[in-house]
Short mmCIF file of C-alpha atoms and ligand atoms in Angstrom, two decimals:
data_model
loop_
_atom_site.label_atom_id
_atom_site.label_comp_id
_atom_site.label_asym_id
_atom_site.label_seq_id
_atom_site.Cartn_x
_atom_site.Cartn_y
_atom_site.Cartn_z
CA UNK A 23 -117.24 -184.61 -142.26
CA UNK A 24 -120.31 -185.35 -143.76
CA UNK A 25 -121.62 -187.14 -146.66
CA UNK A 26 -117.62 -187.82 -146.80
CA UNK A 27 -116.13 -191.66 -146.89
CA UNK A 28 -112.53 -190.75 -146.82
CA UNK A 29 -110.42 -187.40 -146.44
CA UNK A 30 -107.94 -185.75 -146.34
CA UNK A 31 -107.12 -182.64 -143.74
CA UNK A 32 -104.48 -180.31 -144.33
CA UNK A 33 -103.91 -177.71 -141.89
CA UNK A 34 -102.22 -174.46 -143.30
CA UNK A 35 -100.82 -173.08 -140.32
CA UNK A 36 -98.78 -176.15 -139.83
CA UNK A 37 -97.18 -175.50 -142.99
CA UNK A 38 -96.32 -172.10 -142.20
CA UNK A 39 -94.82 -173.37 -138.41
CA UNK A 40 -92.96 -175.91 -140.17
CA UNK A 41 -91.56 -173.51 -142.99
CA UNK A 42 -90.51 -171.19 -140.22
CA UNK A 43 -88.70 -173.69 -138.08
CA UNK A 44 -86.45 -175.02 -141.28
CA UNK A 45 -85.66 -171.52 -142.50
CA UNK A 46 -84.43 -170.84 -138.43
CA UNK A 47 -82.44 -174.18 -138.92
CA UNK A 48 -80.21 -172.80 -141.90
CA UNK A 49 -78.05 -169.92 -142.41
CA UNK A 50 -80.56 -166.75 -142.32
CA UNK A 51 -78.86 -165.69 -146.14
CA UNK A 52 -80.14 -169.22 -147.43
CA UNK A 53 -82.99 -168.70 -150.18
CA UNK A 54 -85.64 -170.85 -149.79
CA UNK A 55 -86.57 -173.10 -152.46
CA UNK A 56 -89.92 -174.82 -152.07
CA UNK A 57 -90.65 -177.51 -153.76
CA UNK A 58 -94.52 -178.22 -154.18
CA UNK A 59 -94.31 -180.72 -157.47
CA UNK A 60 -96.89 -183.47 -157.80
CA UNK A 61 -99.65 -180.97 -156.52
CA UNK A 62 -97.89 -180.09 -153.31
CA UNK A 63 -97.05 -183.60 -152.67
CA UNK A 64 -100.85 -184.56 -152.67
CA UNK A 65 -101.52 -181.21 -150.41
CA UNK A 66 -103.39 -179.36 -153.12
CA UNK A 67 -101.09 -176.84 -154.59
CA UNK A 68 -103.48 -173.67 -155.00
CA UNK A 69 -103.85 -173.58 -151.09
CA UNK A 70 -100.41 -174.75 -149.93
CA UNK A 71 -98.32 -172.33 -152.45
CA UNK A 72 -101.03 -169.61 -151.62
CA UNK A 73 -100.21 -169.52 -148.61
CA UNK A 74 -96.57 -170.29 -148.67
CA UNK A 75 -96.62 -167.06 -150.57
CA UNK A 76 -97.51 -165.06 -147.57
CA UNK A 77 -95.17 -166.73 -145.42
CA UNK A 78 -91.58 -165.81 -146.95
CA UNK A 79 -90.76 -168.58 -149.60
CA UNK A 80 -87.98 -167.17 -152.33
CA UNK A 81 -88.58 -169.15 -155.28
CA UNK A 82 -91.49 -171.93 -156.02
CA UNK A 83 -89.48 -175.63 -158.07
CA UNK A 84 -92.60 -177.89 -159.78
CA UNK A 85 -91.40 -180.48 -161.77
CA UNK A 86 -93.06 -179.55 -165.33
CA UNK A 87 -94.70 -176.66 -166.90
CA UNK A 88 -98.36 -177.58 -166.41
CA UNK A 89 -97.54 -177.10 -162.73
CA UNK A 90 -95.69 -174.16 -163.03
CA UNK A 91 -98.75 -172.54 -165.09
CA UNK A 92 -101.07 -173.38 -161.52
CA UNK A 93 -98.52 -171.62 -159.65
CA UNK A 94 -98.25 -168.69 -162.52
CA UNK A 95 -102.04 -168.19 -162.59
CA UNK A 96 -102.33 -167.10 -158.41
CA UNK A 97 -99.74 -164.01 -158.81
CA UNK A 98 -97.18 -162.78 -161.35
CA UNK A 99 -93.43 -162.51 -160.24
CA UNK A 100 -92.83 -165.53 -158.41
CA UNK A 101 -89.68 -166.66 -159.47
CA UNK A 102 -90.08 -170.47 -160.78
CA UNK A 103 -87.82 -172.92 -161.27
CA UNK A 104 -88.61 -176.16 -163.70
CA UNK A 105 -86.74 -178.99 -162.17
CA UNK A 106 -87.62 -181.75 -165.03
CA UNK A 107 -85.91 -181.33 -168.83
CA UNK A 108 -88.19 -179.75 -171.15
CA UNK A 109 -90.20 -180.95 -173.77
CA UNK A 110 -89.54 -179.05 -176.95
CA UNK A 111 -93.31 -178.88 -177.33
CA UNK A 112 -93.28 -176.70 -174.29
CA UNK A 113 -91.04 -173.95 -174.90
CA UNK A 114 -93.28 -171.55 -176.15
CA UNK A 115 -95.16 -172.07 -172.39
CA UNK A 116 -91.64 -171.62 -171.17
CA UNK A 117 -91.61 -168.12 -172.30
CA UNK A 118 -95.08 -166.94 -171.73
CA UNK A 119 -95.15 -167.84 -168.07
CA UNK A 120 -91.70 -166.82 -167.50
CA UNK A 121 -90.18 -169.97 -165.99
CA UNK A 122 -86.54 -170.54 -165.54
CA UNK A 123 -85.83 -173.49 -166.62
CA UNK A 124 -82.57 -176.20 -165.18
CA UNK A 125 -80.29 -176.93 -168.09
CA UNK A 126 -78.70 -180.41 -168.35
CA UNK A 127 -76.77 -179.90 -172.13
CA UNK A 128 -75.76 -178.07 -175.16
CA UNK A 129 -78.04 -179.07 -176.95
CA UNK A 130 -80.70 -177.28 -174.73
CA UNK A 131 -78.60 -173.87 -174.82
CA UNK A 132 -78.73 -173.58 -178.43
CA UNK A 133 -82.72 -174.44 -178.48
CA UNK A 134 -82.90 -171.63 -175.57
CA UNK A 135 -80.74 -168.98 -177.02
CA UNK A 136 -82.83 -169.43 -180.67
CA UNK A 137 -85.75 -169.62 -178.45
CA UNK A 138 -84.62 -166.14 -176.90
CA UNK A 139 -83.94 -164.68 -180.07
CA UNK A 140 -87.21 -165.45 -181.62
CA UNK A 141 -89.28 -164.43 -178.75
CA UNK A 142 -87.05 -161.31 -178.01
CA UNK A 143 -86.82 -162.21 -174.37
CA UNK A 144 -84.04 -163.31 -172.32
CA UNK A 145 -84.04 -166.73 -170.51
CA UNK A 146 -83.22 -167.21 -166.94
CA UNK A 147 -81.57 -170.62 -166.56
CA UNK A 148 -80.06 -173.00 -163.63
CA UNK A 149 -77.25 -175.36 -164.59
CA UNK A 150 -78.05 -179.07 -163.50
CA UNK A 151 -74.80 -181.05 -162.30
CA UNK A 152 -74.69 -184.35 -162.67
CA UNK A 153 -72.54 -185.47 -159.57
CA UNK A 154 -73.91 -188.92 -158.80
CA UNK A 155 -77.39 -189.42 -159.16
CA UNK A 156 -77.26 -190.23 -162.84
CA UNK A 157 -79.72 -188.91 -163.93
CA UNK A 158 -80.30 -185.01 -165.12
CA UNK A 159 -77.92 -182.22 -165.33
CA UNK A 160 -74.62 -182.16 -167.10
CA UNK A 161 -71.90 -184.86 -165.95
CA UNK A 162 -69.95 -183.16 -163.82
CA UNK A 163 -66.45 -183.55 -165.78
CA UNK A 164 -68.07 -181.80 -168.79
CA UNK A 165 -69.22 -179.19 -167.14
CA UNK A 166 -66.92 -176.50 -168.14
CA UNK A 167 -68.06 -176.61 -171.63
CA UNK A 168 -71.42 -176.04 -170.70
CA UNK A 169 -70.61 -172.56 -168.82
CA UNK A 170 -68.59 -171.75 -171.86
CA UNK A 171 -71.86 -172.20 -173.89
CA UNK A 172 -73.68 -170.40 -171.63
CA UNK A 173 -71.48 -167.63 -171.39
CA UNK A 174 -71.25 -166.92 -174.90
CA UNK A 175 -75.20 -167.67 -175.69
CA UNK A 176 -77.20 -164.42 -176.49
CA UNK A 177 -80.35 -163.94 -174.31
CA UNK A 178 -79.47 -166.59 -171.69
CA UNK A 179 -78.59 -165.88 -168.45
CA UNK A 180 -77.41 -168.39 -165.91
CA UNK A 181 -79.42 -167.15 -162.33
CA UNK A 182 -78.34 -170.63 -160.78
CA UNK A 183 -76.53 -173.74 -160.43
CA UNK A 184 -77.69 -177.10 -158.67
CA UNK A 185 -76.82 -180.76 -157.92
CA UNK A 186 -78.99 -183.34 -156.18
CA UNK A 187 -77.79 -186.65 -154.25
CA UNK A 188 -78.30 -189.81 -155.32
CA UNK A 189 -78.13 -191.08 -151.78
CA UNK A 190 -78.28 -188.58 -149.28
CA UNK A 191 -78.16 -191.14 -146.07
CA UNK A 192 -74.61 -192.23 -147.50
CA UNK A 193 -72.57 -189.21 -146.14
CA UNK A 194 -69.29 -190.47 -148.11
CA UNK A 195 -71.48 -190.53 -151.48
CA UNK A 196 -72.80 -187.15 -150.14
CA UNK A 197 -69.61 -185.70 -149.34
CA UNK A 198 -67.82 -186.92 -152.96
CA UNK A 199 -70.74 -185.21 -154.77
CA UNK A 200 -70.62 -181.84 -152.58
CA UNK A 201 -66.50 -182.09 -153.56
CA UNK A 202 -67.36 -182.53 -157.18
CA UNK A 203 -69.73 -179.66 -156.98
CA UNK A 204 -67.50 -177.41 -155.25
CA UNK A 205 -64.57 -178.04 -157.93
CA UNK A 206 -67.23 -177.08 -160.42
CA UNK A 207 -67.95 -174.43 -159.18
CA UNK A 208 -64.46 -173.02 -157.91
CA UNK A 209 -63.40 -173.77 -161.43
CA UNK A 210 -66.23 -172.12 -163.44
CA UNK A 211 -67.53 -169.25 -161.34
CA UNK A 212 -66.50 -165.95 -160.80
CA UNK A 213 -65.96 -164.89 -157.12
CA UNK A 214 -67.67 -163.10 -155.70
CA UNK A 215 -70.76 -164.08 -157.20
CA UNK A 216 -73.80 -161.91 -158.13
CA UNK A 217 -76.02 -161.61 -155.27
CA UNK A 218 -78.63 -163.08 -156.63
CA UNK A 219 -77.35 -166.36 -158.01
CA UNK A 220 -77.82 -168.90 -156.00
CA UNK A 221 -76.03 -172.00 -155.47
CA UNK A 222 -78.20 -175.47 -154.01
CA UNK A 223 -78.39 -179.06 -153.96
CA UNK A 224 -79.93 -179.89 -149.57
CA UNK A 225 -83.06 -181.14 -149.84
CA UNK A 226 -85.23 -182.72 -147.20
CA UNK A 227 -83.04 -185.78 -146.47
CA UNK A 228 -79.56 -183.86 -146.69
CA UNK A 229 -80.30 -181.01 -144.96
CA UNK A 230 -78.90 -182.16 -141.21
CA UNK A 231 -75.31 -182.36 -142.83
CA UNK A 232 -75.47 -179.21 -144.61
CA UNK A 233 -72.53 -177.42 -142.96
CA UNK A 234 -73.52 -173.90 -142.17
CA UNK A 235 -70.46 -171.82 -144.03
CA UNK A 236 -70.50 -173.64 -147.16
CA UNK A 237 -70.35 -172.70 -150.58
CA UNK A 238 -74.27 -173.33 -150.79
CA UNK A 239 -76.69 -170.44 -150.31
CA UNK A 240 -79.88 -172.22 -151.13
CA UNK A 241 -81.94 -174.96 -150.08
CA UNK A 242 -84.14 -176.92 -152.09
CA UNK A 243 -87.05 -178.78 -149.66
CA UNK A 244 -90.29 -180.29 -150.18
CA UNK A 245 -91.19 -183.44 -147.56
CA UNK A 246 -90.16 -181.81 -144.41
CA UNK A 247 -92.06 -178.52 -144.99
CA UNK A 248 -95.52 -180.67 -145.01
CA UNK A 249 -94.01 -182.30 -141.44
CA UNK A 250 -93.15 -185.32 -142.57
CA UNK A 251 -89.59 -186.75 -141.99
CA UNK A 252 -87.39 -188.79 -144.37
CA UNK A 253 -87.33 -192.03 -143.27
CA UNK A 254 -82.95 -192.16 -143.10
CA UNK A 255 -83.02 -189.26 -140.52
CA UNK A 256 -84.30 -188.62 -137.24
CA UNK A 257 -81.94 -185.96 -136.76
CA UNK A 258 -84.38 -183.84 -138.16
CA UNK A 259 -86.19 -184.70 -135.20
CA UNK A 260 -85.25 -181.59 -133.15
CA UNK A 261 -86.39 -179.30 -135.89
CA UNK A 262 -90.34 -180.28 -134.41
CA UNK A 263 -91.92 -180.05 -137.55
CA UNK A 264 -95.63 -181.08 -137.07
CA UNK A 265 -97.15 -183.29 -139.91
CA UNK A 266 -99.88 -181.03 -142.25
CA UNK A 267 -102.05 -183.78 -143.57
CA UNK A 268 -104.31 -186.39 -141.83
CA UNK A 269 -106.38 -189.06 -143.76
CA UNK A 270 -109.41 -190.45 -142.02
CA UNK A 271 -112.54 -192.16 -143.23
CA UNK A 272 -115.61 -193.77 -141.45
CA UNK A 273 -116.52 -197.34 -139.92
CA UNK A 274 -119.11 -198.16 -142.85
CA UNK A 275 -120.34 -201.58 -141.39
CA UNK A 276 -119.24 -204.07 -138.32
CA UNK A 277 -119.88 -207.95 -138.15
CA UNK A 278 -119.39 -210.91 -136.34
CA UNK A 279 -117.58 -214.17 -137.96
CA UNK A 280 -116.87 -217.28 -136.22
CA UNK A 281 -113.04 -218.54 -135.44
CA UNK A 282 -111.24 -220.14 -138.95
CA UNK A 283 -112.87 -217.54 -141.29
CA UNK A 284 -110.77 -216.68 -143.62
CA UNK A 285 -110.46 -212.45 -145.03
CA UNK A 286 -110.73 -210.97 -148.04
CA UNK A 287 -108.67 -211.56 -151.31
CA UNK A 288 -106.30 -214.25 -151.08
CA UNK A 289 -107.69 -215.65 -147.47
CA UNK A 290 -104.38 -214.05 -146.26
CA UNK A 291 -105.81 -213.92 -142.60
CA UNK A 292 -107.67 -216.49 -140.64
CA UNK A 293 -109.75 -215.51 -137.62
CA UNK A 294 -107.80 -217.34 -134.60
CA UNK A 295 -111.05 -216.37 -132.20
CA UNK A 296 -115.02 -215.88 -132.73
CA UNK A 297 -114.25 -212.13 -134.33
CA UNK A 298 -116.05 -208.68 -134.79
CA UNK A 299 -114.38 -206.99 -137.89
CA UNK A 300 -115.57 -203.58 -138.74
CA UNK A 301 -115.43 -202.34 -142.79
CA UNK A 302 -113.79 -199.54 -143.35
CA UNK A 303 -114.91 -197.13 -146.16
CA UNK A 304 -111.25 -196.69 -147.91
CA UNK A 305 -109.22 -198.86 -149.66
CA UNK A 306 -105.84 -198.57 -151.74
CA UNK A 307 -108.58 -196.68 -154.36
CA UNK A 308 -108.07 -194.00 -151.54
CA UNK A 309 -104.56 -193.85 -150.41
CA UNK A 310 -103.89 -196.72 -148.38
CA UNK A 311 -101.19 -198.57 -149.73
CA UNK A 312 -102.18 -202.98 -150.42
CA UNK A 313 -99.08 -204.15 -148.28
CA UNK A 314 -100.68 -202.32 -145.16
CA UNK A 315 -102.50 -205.31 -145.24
CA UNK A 316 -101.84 -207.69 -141.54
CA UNK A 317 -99.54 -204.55 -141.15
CA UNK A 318 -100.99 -201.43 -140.29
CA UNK A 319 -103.71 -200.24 -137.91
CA UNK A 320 -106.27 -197.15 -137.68
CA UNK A 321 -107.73 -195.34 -134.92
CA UNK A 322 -111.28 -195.05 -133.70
CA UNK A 323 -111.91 -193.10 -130.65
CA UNK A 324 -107.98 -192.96 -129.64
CA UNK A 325 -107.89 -196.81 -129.64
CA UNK A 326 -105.78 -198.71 -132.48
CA UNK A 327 -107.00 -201.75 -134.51
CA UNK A 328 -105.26 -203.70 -136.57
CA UNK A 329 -105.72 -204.08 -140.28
CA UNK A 330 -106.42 -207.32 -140.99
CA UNK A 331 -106.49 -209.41 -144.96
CA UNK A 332 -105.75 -207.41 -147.61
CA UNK A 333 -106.65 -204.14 -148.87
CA UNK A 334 -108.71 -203.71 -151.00
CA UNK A 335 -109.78 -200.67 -153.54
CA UNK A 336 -112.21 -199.20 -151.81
CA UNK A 337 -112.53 -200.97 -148.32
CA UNK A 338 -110.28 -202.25 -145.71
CA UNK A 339 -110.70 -204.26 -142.84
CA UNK A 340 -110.16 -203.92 -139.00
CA UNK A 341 -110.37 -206.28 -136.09
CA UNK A 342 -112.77 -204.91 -133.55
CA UNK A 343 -112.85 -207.70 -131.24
CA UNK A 344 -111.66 -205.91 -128.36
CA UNK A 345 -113.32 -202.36 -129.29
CA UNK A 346 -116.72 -200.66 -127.35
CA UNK A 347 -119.87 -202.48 -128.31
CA UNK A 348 -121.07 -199.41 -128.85
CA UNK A 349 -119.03 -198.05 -131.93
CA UNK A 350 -121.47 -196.90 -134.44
CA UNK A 351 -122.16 -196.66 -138.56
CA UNK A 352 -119.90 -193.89 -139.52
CA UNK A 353 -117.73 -193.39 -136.46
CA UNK A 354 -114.77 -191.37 -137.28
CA UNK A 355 -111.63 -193.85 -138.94
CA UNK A 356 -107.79 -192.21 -138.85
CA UNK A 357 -105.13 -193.56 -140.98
CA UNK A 358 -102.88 -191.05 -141.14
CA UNK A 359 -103.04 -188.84 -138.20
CA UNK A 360 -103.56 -188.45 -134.45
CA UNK A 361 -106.72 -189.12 -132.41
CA UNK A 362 -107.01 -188.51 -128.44
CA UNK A 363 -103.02 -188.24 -128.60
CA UNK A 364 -102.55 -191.04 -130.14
CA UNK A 365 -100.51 -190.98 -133.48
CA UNK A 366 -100.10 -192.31 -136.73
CA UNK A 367 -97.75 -190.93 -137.86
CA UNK A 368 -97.23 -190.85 -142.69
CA UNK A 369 -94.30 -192.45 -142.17
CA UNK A 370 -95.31 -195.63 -140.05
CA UNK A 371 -98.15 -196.25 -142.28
CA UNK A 372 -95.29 -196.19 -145.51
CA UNK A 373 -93.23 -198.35 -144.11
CA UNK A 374 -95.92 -201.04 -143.34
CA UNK A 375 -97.19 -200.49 -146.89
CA UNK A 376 -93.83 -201.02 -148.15
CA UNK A 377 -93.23 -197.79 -149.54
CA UNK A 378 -91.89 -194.21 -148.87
CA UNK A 379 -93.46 -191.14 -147.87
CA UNK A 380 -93.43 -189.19 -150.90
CA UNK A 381 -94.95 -192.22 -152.89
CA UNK A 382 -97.68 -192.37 -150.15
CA UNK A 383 -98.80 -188.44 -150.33
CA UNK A 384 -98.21 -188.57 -153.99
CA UNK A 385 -101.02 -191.84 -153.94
CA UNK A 386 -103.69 -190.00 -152.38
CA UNK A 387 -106.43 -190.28 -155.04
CA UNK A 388 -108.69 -187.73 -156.46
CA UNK A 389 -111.04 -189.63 -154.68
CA UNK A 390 -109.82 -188.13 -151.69
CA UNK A 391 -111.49 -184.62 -150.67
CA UNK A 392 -109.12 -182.29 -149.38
CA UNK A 393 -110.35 -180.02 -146.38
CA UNK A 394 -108.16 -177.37 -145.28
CA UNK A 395 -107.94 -175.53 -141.98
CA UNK A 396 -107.12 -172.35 -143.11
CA UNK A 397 -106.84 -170.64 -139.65
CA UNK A 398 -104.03 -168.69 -138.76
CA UNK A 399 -102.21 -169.02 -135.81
C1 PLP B 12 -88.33 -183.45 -155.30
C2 PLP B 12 -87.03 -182.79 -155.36
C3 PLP B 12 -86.55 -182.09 -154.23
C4 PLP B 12 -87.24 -182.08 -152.89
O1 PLP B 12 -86.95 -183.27 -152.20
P1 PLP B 12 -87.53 -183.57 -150.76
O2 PLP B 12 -86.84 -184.81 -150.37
O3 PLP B 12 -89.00 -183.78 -150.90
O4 PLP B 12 -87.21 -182.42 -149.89
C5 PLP B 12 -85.35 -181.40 -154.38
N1 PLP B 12 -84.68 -181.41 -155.56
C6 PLP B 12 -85.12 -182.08 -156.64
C7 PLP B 12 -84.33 -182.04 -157.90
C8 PLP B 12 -86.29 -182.80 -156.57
O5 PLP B 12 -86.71 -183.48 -157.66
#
């Protein structure tokens, strides 16, 4: 990768593999709702929802309407699905790229349907229900008057209805929010539905309790299709999703410092031995998180080295004490990734940084150059 101090790959055909093996996982009359907010979770969305195009997707969820209009611009038709509230301020954008957007009160049905009326088109909607997180849709007990508004709004149609969980490794919480839903929707829906309206609330996390003849018929995931696991649920583990994205940079300098030198800000690490520590050229200005700091390691030639003081913007340190002699000025670095069958893996390097996987991918910088394999397999 030249003239490159830090990257990120992202392999394309891994996506596809991994968006194959979760649609085999769930009921083949599931839709598939992928979710590629937050530019793909840091993967670039032009490439990854290019090519999730061409390998059997249903319906595309962003969180806002500027992503939604990235999505709109590559092909016409694509059913999208806002998952955020709307600005008012971005209605008219609503309309002209066609987005359906998830509903969360009445307020929002009367600025639709006047919206509808006005623009002289109809409005494809998704009811949110609140059953626990607390945060968007409507609260589940006051639900019913929503449908009712719905129902008798002009130009609205309701394509959808959703829930999410507040806490999806709690399977009691889980299970009280898929009861609330169901009530909702025994109480509210006709049966049978149409067959397109779909029904959904598993994402990544939930989807190992998803029982396969419930009332859902949609799911809604966006970690596990890039290969990367939630960190509650190993279960997932037989699905053999491979991880899409590697980060690497280069060895940018290696010294020797005598035994009781203190490292980098805040002298958090003294040298216990005469030391060779070798500079890396990426810092938490590139993606890796401060607390990896005395945490985390990286790979050069297969072999792992700790990380050692902290982080900082745009280097890090490693211990090379025990490495080859021989390691040269802008030898290969992996963060993220596997070298010579070794792996590290996006989760590990989350947890010693402290944080979760979707923060990490979602703190990749623009920094970061993103190189994709684009091979088929
Ligand atoms: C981000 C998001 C998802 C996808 O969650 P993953 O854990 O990444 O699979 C699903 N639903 C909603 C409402 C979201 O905001």
């Amino acid at each position: 990768m030249k003239g490159m101090r830090s990257w990120a790959e992202i392999d394309l055909a891994k996506l596809e593999r991994n968006l194959r093996l979760i649609r085999k996982s769930i009921p083949s009359h599931f839709k598939y709702v992928s979710v590629v907010k937050a530019d793909a979770y840091g993967h670039g969305i032009l490439h990854t929802a290019s090519r999730l195009m061409q390998s059997g997707v249903d319906l595309f969820a962003v969180a806002n309407v500027k992503e939604a209009n990235e999505i709109r611009e590559m092909g016409s038709g694509w059913p999208i699905l806002v998952l955020g509230p709307l600005l008012e301020e971005e209605d008219e954008a609503l309309i002209d790229l066609d987005l359906i957007p998830s509903l969360s009160c009445l307020q929002e049905v009367k600025r639709f349907q006047s919206l509808s009326q006005t623009k002289k088109r109809k409005i494809k909607v998704h009811l949110k229900v609140d059953t626990g997180m607390g945060r968007m849709g409507v609260w589940w007990e006051k639900a019913a008057e929503l449908f009712q508004a719905i129902k008798s709004a002009h130009g609205i149609e309701l394509k959808g209805i959703l829930t999410h969980f507040a806490e999806p490794a709690n399977e009691e919480f889980s299970q009280m929010q898929r009861d609330r839903f169901q009530q909702i929707i025994k109480a509210n829906l006709p049966n049978p539905l149409p067959s397109d309206f779909i029904i959904h609330a598993d994402n990544s996390s939930s989807l190992k309790v998803l029982q396969k003849n419930s009332f859902f018929n949609a799911v809604r995931i966006g970690l596990l299709q890039f290969g990367v696991t939630p960190p509650i649920h190993s279960a997932l583990a037989h699905l053999q999703v491979e991880p899409v994205l590697s980060f690497h940079a280069k060895l940018a300098l290696v010294k020797d410092l005598p035994a009781q030198t203190s490292l980098s800000y805040g002298r958090l690490h003294t040298l216990g031995r005469d030391s060779r520590i070798g500079i890396i050229s990426a810092g938490y200005g590139d993606a890796i998180p401060l607390h990896c700091g005395n945490q985390a390691s990286a790979l050069i030639r297969g072999t792992s080295y700790p990380i050692v003081g902290r982080v900082t913007m745009d280097q890090t340190l490693i211990d090379l004490t025990d490495a080859p002699r021989d390691l040269v000025n802008g030898e290969v670095v992996t963060l993220i990734g596997e070298q010579n069958g070794n792996k590290i893996p996006l989760e590990t390097l989350a947890l010693h940084g402290k944080t979760i996987p979707w923060e990490l991918l979602c703190s990749i910088t623009k920094r970061v150059p993103r190189i994709y394999l684009t091979k088929r397999e």
